Structures are given as structure tokens and as C-alpha cells.
Backbone as JSON Lines, residues from 0, in Angstrom:
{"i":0,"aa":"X","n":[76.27,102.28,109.02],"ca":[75.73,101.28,108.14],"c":[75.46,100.0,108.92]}
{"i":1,"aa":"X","n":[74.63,100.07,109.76],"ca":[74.69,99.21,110.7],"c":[73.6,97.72,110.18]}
{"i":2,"aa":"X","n":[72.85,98.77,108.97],"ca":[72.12,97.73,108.68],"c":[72.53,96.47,107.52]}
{"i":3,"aa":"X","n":[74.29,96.56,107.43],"ca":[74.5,95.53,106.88],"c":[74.73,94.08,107.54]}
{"i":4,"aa":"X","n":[74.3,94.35,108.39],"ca":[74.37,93.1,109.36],"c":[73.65,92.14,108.66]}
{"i":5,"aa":"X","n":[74.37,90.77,108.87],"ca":[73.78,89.59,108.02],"c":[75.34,88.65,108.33]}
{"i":6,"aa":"X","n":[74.57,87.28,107.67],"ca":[75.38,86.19,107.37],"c":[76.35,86.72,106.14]}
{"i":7,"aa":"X","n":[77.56,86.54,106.21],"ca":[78.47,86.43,104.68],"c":[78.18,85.74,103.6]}
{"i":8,"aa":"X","n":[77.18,85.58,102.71],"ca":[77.02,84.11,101.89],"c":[78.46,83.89,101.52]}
{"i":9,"aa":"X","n":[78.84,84.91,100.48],"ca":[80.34,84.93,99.82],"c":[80.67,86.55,99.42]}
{"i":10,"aa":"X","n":[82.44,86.37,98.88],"ca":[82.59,87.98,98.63],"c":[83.27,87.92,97.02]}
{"i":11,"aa":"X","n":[82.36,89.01,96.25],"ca":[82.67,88.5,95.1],"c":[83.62,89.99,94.6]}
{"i":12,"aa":"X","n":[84.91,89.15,93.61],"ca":[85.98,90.49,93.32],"c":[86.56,89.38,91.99]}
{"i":13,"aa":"X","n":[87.73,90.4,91.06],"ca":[87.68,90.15,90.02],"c":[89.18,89.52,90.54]}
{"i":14,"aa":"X","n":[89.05,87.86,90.44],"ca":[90.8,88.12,91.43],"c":[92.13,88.45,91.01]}
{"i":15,"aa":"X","n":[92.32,88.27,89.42],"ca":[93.66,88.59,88.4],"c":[93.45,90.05,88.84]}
{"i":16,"aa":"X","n":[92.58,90.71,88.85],"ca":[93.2,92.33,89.84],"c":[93.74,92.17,90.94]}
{"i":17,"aa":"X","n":[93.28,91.68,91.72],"ca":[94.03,91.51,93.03],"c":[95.13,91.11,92.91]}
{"i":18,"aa":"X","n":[95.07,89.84,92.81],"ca":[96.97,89.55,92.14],"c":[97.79,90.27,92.02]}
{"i":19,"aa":"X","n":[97.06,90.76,90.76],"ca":[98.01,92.08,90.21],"c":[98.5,93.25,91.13]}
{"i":20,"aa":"X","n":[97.55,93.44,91.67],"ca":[97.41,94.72,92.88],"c":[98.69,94.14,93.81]}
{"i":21,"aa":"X","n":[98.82,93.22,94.13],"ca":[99.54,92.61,95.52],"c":[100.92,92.33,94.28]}
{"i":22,"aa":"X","n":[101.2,91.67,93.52],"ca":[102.2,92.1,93.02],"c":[102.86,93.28,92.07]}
{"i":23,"aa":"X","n":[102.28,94.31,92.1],"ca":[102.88,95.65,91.87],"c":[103.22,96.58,93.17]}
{"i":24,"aa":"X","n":[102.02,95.66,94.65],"ca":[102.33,96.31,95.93],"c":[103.79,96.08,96.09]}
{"i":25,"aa":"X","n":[103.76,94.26,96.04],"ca":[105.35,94.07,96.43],"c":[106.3,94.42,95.49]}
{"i":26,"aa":"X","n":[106.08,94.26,94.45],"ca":[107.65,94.83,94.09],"c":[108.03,96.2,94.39]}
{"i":27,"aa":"X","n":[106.87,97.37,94.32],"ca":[107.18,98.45,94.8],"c":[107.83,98.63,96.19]}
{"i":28,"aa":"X","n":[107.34,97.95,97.37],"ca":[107.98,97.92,98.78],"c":[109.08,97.49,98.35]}
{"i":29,"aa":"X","n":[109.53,96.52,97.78],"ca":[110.71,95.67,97.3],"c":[111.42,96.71,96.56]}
{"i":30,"aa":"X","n":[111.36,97.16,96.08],"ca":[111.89,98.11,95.24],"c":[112.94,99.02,96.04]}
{"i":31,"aa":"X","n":[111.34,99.54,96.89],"ca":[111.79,100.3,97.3],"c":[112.95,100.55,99.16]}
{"i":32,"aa":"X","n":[112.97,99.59,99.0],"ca":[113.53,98.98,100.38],"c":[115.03,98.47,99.87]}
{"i":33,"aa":"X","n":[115.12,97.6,98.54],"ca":[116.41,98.14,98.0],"c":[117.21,99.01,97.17]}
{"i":34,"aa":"X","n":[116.54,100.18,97.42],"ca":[117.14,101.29,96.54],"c":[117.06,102.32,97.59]}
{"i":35,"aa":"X","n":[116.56,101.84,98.82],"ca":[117.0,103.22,99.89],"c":[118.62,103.13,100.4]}
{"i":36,"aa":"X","n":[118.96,102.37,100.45],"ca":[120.68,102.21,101.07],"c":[121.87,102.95,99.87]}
{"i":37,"aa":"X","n":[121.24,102.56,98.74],"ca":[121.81,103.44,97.7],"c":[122.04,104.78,97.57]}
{"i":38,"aa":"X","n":[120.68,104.81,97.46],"ca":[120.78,106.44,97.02],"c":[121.23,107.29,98.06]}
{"i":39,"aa":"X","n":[121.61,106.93,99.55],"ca":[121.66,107.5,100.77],"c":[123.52,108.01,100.35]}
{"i":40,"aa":"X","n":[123.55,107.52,99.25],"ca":[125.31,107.68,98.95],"c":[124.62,109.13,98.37]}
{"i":41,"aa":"X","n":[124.2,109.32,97.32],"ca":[123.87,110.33,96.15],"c":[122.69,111.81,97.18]}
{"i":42,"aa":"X","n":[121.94,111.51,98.02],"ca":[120.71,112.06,98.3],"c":[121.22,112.1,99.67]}
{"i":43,"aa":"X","n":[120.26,113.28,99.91],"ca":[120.21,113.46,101.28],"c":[118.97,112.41,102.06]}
{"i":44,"aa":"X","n":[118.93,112.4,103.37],"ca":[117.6,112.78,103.56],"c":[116.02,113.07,102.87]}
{"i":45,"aa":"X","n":[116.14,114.21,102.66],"ca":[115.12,114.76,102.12],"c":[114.34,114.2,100.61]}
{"i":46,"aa":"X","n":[115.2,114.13,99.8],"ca":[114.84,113.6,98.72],"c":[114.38,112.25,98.84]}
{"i":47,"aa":"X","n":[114.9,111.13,100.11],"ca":[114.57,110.04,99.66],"c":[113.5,110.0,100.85]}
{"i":48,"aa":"X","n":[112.73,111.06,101.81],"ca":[111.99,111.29,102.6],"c":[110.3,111.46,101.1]}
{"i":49,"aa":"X","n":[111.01,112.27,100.06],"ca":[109.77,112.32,99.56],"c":[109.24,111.42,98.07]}
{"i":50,"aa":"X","n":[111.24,110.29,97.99],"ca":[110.52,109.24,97.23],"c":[109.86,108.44,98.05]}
{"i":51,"aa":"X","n":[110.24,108.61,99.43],"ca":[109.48,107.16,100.44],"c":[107.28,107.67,99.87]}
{"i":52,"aa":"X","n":[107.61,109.05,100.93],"ca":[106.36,109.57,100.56],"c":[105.63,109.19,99.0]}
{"i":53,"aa":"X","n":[106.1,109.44,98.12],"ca":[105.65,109.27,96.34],"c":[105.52,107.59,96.24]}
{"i":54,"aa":"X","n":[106.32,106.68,96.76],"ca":[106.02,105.53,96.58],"c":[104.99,105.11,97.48]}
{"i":55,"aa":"X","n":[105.06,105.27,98.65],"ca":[103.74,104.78,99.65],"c":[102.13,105.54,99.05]}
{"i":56,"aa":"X","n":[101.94,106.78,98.13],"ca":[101.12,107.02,97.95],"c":[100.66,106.4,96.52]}
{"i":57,"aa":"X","n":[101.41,106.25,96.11],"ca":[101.27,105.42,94.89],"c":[101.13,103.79,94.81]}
{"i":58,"aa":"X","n":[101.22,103.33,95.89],"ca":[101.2,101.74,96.85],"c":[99.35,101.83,97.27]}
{"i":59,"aa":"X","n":[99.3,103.16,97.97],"ca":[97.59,103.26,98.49],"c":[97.04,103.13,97.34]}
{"i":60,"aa":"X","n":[96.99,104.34,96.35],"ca":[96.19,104.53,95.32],"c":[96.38,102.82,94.43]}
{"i":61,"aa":"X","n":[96.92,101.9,94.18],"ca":[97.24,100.95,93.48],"c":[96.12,99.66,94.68]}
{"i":62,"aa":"X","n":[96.7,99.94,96.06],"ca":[95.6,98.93,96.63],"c":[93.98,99.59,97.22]}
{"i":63,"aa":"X","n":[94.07,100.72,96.51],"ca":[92.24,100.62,96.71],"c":[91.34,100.74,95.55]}
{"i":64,"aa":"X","n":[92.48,100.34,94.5],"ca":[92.02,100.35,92.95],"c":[91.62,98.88,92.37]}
{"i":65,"aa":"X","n":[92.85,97.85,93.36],"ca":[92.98,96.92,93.08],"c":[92.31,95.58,93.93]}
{"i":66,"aa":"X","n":[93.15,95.9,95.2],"ca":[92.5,94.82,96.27],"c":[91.57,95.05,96.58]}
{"i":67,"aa":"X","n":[91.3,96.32,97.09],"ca":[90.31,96.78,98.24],"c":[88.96,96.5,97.67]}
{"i":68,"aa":"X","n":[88.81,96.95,96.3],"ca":[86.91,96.96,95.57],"c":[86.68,95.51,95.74]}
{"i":69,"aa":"X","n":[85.31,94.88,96.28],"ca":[84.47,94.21,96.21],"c":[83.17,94.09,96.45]}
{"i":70,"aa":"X","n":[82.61,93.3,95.89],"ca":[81.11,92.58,97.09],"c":[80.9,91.99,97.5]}
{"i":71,"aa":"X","n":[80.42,92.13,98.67],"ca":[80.14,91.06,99.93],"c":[78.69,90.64,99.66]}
{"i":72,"aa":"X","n":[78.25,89.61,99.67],"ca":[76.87,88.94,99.45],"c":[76.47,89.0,100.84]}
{"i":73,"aa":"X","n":[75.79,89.16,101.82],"ca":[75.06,88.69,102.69],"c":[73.63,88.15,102.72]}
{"i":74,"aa":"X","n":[72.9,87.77,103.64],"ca":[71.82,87.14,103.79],"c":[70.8,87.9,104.0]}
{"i":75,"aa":"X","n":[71.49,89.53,103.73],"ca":[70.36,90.64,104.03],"c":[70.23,91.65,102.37]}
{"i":76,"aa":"X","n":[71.65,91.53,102.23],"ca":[71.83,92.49,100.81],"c":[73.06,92.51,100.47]}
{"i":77,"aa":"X","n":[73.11,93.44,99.67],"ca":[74.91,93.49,99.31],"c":[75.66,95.1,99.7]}
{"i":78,"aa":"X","n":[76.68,94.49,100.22],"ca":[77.84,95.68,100.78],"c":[79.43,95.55,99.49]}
{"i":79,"aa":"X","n":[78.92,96.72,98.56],"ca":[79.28,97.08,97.39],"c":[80.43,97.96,97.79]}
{"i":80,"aa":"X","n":[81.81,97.56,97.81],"ca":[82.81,98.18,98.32],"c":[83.12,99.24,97.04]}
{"i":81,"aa":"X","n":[83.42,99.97,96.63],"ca":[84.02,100.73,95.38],"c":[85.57,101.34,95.93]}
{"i":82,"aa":"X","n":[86.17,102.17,95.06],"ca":[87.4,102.45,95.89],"c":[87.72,103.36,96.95]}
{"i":83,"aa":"X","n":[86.59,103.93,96.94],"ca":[86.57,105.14,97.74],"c":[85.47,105.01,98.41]}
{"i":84,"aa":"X","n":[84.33,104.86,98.06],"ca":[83.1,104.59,98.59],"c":[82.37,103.41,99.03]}
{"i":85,"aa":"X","n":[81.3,102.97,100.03],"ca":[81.08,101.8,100.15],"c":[79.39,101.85,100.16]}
{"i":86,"aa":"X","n":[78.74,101.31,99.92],"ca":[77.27,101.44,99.13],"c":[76.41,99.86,100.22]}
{"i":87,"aa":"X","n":[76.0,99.93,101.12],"ca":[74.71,98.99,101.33],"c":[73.7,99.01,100.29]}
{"i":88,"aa":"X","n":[73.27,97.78,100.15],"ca":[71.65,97.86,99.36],"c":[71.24,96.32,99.78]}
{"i":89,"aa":"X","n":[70.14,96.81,100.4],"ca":[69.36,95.68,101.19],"c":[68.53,94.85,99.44]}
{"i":90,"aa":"X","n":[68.48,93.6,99.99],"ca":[67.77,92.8,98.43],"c":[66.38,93.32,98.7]}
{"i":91,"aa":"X","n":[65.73,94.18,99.38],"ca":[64.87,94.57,98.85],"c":[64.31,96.0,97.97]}
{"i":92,"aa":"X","n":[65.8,96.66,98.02],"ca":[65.71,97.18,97.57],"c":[65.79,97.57,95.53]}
{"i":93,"aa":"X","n":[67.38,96.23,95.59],"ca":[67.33,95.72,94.61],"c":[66.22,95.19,93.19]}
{"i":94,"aa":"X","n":[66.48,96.19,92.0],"ca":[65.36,95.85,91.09],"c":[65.64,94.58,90.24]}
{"i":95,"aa":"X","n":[66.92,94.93,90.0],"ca":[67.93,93.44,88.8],"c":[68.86,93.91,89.16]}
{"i":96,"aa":"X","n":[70.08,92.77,88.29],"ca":[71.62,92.6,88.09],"c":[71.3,92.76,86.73]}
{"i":97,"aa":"X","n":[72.6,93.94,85.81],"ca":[72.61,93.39,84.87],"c":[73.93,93.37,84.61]}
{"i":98,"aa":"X","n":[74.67,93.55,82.97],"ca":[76.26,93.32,82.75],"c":[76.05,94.26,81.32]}
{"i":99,"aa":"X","n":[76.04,95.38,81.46],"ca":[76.22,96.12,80.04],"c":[78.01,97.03,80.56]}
{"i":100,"aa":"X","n":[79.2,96.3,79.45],"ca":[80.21,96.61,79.83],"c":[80.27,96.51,81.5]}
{"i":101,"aa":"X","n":[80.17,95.75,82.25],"ca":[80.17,95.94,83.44],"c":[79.16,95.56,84.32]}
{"i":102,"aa":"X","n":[79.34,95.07,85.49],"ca":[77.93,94.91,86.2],"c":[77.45,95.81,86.78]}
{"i":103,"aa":"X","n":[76.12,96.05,86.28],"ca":[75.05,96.9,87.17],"c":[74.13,96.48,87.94]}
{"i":104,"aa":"X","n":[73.84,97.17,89.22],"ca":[72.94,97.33,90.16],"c":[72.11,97.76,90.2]}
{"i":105,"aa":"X","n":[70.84,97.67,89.57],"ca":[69.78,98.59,89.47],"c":[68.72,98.25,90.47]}
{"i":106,"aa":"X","n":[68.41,99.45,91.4],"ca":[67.55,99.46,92.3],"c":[66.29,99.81,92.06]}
{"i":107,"aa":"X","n":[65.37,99.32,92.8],"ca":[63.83,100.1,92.27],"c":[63.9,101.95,92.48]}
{"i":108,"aa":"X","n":[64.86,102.35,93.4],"ca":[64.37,103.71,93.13],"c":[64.98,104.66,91.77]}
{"i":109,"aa":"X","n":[65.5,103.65,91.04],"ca":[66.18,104.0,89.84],"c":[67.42,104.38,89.67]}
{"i":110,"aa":"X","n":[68.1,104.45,90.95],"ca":[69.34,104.57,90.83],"c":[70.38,103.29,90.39]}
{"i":111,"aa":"X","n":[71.52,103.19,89.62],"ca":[72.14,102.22,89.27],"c":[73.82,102.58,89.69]}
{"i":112,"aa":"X","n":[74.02,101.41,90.86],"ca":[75.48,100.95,91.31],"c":[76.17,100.42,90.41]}
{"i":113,"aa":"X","n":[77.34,101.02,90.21],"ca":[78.86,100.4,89.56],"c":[79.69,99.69,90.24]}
{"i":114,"aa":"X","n":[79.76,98.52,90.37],"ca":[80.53,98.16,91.34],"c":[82.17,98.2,91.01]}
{"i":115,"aa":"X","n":[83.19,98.62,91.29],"ca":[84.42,98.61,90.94],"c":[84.93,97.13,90.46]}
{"i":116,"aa":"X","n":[84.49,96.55,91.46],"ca":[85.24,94.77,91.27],"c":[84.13,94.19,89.69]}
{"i":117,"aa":"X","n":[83.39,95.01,89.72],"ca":[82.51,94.45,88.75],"c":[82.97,94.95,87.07]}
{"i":118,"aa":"X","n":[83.81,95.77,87.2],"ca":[83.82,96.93,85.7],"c":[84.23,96.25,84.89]}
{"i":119,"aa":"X","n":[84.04,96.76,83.77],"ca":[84.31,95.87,82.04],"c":[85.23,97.13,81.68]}
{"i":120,"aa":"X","n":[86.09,96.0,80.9],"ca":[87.69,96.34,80.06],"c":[87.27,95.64,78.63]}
{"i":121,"aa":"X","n":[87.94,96.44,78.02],"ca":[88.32,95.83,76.26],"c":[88.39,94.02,76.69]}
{"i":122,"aa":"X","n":[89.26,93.72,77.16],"ca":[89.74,92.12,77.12],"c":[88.52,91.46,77.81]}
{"i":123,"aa":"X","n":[87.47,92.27,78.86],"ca":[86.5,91.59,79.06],"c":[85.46,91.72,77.96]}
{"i":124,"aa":"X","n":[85.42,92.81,77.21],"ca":[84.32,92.84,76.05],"c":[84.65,91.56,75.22]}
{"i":125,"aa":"X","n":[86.1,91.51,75.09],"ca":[86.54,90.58,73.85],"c":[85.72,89.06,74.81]}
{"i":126,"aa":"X","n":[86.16,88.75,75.72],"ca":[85.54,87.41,76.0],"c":[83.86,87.49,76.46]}
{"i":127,"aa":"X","n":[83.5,88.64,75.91],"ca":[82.26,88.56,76.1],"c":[81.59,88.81,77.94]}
{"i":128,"aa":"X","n":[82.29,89.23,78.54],"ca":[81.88,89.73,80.23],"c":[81.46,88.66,80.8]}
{"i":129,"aa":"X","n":[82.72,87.58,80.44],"ca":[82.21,86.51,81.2],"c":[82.31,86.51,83.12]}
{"i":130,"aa":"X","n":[83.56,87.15,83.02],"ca":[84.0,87.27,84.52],"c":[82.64,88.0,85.19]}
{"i":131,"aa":"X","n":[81.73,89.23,84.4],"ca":[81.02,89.9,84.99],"c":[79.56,88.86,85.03]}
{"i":132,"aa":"X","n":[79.4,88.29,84.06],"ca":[78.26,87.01,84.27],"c":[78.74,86.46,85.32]}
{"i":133,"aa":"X","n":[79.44,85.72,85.42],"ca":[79.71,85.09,86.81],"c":[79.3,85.41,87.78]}
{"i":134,"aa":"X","n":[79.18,87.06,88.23],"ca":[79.07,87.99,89.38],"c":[77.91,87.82,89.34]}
{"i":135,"aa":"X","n":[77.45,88.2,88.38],"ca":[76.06,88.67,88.46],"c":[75.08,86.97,88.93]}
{"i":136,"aa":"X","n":[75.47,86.32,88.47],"ca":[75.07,84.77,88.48],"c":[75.54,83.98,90.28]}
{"i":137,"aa":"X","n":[76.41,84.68,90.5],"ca":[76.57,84.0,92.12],"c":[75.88,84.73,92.82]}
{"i":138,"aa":"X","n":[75.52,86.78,92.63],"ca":[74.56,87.44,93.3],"c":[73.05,86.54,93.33]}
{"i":139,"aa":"X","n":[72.96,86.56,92.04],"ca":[71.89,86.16,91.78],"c":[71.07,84.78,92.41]}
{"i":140,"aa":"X","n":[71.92,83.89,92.66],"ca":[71.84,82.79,93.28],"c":[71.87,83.04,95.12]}
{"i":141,"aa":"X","n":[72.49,83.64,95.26],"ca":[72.69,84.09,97.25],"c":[71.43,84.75,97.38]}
{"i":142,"aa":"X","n":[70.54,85.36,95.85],"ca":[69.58,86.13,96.74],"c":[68.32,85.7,96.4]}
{"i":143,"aa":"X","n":[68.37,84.66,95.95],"ca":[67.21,83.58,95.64],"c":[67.09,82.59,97.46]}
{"i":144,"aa":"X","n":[68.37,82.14,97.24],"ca":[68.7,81.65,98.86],"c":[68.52,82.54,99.91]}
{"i":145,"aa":"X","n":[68.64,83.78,99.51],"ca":[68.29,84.19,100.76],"c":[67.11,84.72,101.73]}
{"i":146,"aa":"X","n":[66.7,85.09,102.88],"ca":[65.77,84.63,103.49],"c":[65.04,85.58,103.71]}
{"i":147,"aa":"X","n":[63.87,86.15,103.82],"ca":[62.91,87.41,103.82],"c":[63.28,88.52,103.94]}
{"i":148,"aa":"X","n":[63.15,89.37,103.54],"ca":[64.14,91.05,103.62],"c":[63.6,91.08,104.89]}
{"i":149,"aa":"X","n":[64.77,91.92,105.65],"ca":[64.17,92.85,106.97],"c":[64.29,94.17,106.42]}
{"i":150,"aa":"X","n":[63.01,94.57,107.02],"ca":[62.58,95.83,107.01],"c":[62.77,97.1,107.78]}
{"i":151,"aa":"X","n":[63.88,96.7,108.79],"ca":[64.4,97.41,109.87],"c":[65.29,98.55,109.2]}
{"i":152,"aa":"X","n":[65.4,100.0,109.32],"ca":[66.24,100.43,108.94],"c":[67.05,101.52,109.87]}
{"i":153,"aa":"X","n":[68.39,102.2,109.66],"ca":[69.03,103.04,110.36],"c":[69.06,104.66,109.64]}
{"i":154,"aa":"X","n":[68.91,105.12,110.53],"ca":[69.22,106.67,110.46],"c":[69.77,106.8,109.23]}
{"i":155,"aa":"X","n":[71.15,106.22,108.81],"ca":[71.59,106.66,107.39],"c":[71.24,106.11,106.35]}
{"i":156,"aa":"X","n":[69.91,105.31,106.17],"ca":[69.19,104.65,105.23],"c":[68.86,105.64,104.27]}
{"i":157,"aa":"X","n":[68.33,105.66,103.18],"ca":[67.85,106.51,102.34],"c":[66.57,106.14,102.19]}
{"i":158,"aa":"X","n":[65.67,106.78,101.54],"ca":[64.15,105.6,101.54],"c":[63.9,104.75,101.3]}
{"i":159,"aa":"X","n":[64.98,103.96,100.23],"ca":[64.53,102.73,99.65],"c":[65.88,101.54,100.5]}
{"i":160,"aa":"X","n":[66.25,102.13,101.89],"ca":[66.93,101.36,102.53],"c":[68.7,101.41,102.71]}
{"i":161,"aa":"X","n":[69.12,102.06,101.02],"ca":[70.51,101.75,101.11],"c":[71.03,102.9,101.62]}
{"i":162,"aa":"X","n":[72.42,102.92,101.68],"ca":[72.83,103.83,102.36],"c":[74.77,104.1,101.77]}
{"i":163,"aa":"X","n":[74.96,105.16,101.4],"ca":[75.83,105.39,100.85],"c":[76.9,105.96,101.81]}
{"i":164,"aa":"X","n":[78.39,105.4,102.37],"ca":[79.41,106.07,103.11],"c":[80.98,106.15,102.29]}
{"i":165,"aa":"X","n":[81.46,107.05,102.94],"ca":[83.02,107.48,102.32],"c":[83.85,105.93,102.91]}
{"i":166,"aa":"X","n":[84.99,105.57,102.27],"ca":[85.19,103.95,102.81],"c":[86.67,104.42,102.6]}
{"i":167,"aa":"X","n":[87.93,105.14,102.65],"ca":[89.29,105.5,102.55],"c":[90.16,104.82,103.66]}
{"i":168,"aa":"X","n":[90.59,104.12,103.48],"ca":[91.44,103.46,104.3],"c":[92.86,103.95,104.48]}
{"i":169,"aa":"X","n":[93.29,104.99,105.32],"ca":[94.54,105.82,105.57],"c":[95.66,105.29,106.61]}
{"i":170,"aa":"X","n":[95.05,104.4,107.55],"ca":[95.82,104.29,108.87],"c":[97.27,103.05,108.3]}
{"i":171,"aa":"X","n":[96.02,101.86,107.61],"ca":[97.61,100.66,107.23],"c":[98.58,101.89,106.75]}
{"i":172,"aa":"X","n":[98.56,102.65,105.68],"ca":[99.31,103.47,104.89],"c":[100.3,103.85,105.33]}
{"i":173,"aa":"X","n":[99.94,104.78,106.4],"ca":[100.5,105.75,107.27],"c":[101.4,104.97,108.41]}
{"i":174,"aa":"X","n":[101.02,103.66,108.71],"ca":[102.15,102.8,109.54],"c":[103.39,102.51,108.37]}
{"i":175,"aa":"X","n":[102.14,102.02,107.46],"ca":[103.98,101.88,106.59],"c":[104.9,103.0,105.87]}
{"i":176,"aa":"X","n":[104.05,104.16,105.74],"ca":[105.07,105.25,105.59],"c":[105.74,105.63,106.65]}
{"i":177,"aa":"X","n":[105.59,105.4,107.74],"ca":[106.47,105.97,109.24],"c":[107.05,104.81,109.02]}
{"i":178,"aa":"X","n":[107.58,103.5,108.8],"ca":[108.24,102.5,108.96],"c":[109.82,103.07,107.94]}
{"i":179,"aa":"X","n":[109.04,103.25,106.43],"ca":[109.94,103.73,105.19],"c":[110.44,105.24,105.76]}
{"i":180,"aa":"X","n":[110.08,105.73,106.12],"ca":[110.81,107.45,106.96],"c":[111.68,106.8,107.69]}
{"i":181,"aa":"X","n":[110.87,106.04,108.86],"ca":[112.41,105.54,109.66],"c":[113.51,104.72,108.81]}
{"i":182,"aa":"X","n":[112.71,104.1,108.0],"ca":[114.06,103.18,107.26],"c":[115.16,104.38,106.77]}
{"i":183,"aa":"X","n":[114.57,105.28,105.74],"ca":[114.93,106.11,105.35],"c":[116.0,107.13,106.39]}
{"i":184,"aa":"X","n":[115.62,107.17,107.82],"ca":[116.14,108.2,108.37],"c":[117.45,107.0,108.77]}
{"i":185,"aa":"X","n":[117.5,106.17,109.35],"ca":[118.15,104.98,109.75],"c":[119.46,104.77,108.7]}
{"i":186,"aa":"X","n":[118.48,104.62,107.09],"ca":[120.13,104.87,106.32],"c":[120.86,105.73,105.69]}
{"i":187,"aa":"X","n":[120.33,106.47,106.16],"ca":[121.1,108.54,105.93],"c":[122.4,107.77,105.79]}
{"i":188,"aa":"X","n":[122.81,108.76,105.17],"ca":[125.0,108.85,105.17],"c":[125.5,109.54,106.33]}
């Protein structure tokens, strides 16, 4: 995705998720960091080898639900993070923004992006999708400002420019589950 290259204007995300995300991260580490010395009385090993495992996967799935989704505005297009997936779309490819339950991306080749950081909930219907106006209203503004599409594209472009990749972030994870194993192996009985 090389063709997201550009200036950052700004990166837009819903932030009371994030919050949230980072404090259900920590109390879970927290949690779980004081309840390993315990149970090392009751449990072997093993068992608290695969609450470490059950909590660290349940820590990932919580921060790529929560932190991880956003959009990045650049000076070329937008890099549409989702939780799993990550979506380029150059502004020229872009047809509108709209906000039905949620913000949409609708491109001229008719396809329409969901952005994760963008999605509508009951409590956003009730206030009317204001948080998702917002989005759509700071996109909207970065790409008025911004400066002639380039027309340059890469190998994994699609025709109308964007380009769709897998975006799973495994490695932070996996340091901190080998950290909680060792903790874990460290306070065996």
C-alpha cells in the first residue's frame, strides 16, 4: 500500500472507545498479574498457563476492536483502519461521505467502506450521529484542503486506485503473552 503516502492532515477515531479499550486493557493485565501469585497455591502450572493464554487473547481481541480502528486523513486520501482490515482510498476515488447509522464511504466504483471507528450504536442514534457528523465533517474539510489527486498507482491498486490489505497485529501480543507465561512459570508453587 505504498500509495498511501502523503502528509497526515489528522487521524480521526471515536475516542470514549479507546478509553474504554485501554481501560478494560488495564484492568485485565491488572487483574491479571494479581491473581497469578494466588492461584499458584490452588493450580498448577498449566491451568494458569491457559488463563494467561485466555486473558491475553481476550486483551487482543478488545484492542483491535477498540484502539486499533481508525482514519487517517492524508493529503492524498484516506487510510481506513477497520479491525482486521486496512482499506486505502485515494480522494479521487472517493464519491461522498455519508452517516446512515454510521459513516459511509462511498466510492465512485460503487463500492461502500464501513469504517469501524466510524459505526453507529443505539446511544449514537439517540443523539442523532453526532460523533459520526463530526467525522464525516473533518474528512470533508481535509479534502477540500487538499491538493490535486495523484494519479500514480501500485501493483495492489484496484482500478479505481484503492487497495484493500489484511492489517492483524500479533507480535505486541505475543511479547506480552511470553512475559505472563514467564510470570506465570516464575510463580509456580
Amino acid at each position: 500500500m505504498a500509495a498511501a503516502a502523503g502528509e497526515v492532515l489528522t487521524v480521526v477515531r471515536r475516542q470514549g472507545e479507546v478509553y474504554l479499550g485501554w481501560v478494560v486493557i488495564g484492568a485485565a493485565m491488572i487483574g491479571l498479574t494479581l491473581c497469578m501469585p494466588p492461584f499458584s497455591q490452588w493450580l498448577g502450572f498449566e491451568p494458569r498457563l491457559e488463563l494467561t493464554l485466555m486473558f491475553v487473547l481476550a486483551v487482543w481481541a478488545v484492542w483491535h476492536a477498540t484502539v486499533h480502528p481508525r482514519i487517517v486523513v492524508l493529503t492524498t486520501g484516506l487510510l481506513v483502519v477497520n479491525w482486521f482490515v486496512r482499506h486505502w482510498i485515494p480522494w479521487s476515488a472517493v464519491k461522498r461521505l455519508d452517516v446512515d447509522n454510521g459513516l459511509l464511504i462511498e466510492l465512485d466504483s460503487g463500492r461502500t467502506i464501513r469504517p469501524a471507528s466510524g459505526g453507529g450504536s443505539l446511544g449514537s442514534a439517540i443523539r442523532g450521529h453526532r460523533v459520526q457528523r463530526d467525522m464525516r465533517r473533518t474528512i470533508e474539510q481535509a479534502r477540500i484542503a487538499a491538493p490535486e489527486p495523484d494519479l500514480a498507482r501500485s501493483s495492489t491498486d484496484t482500478d479505481d486506485g484503492t487497495a484493500t490489505t489484511l492489517d492483524i497485529k500479533v507480535a505486541p501480543f505475543l511479547v506480552v503473552a511470553g512475559a505472563f507465561i514467564l510470570y506465570a512459570w516464575v510463580t509456580r508453587s
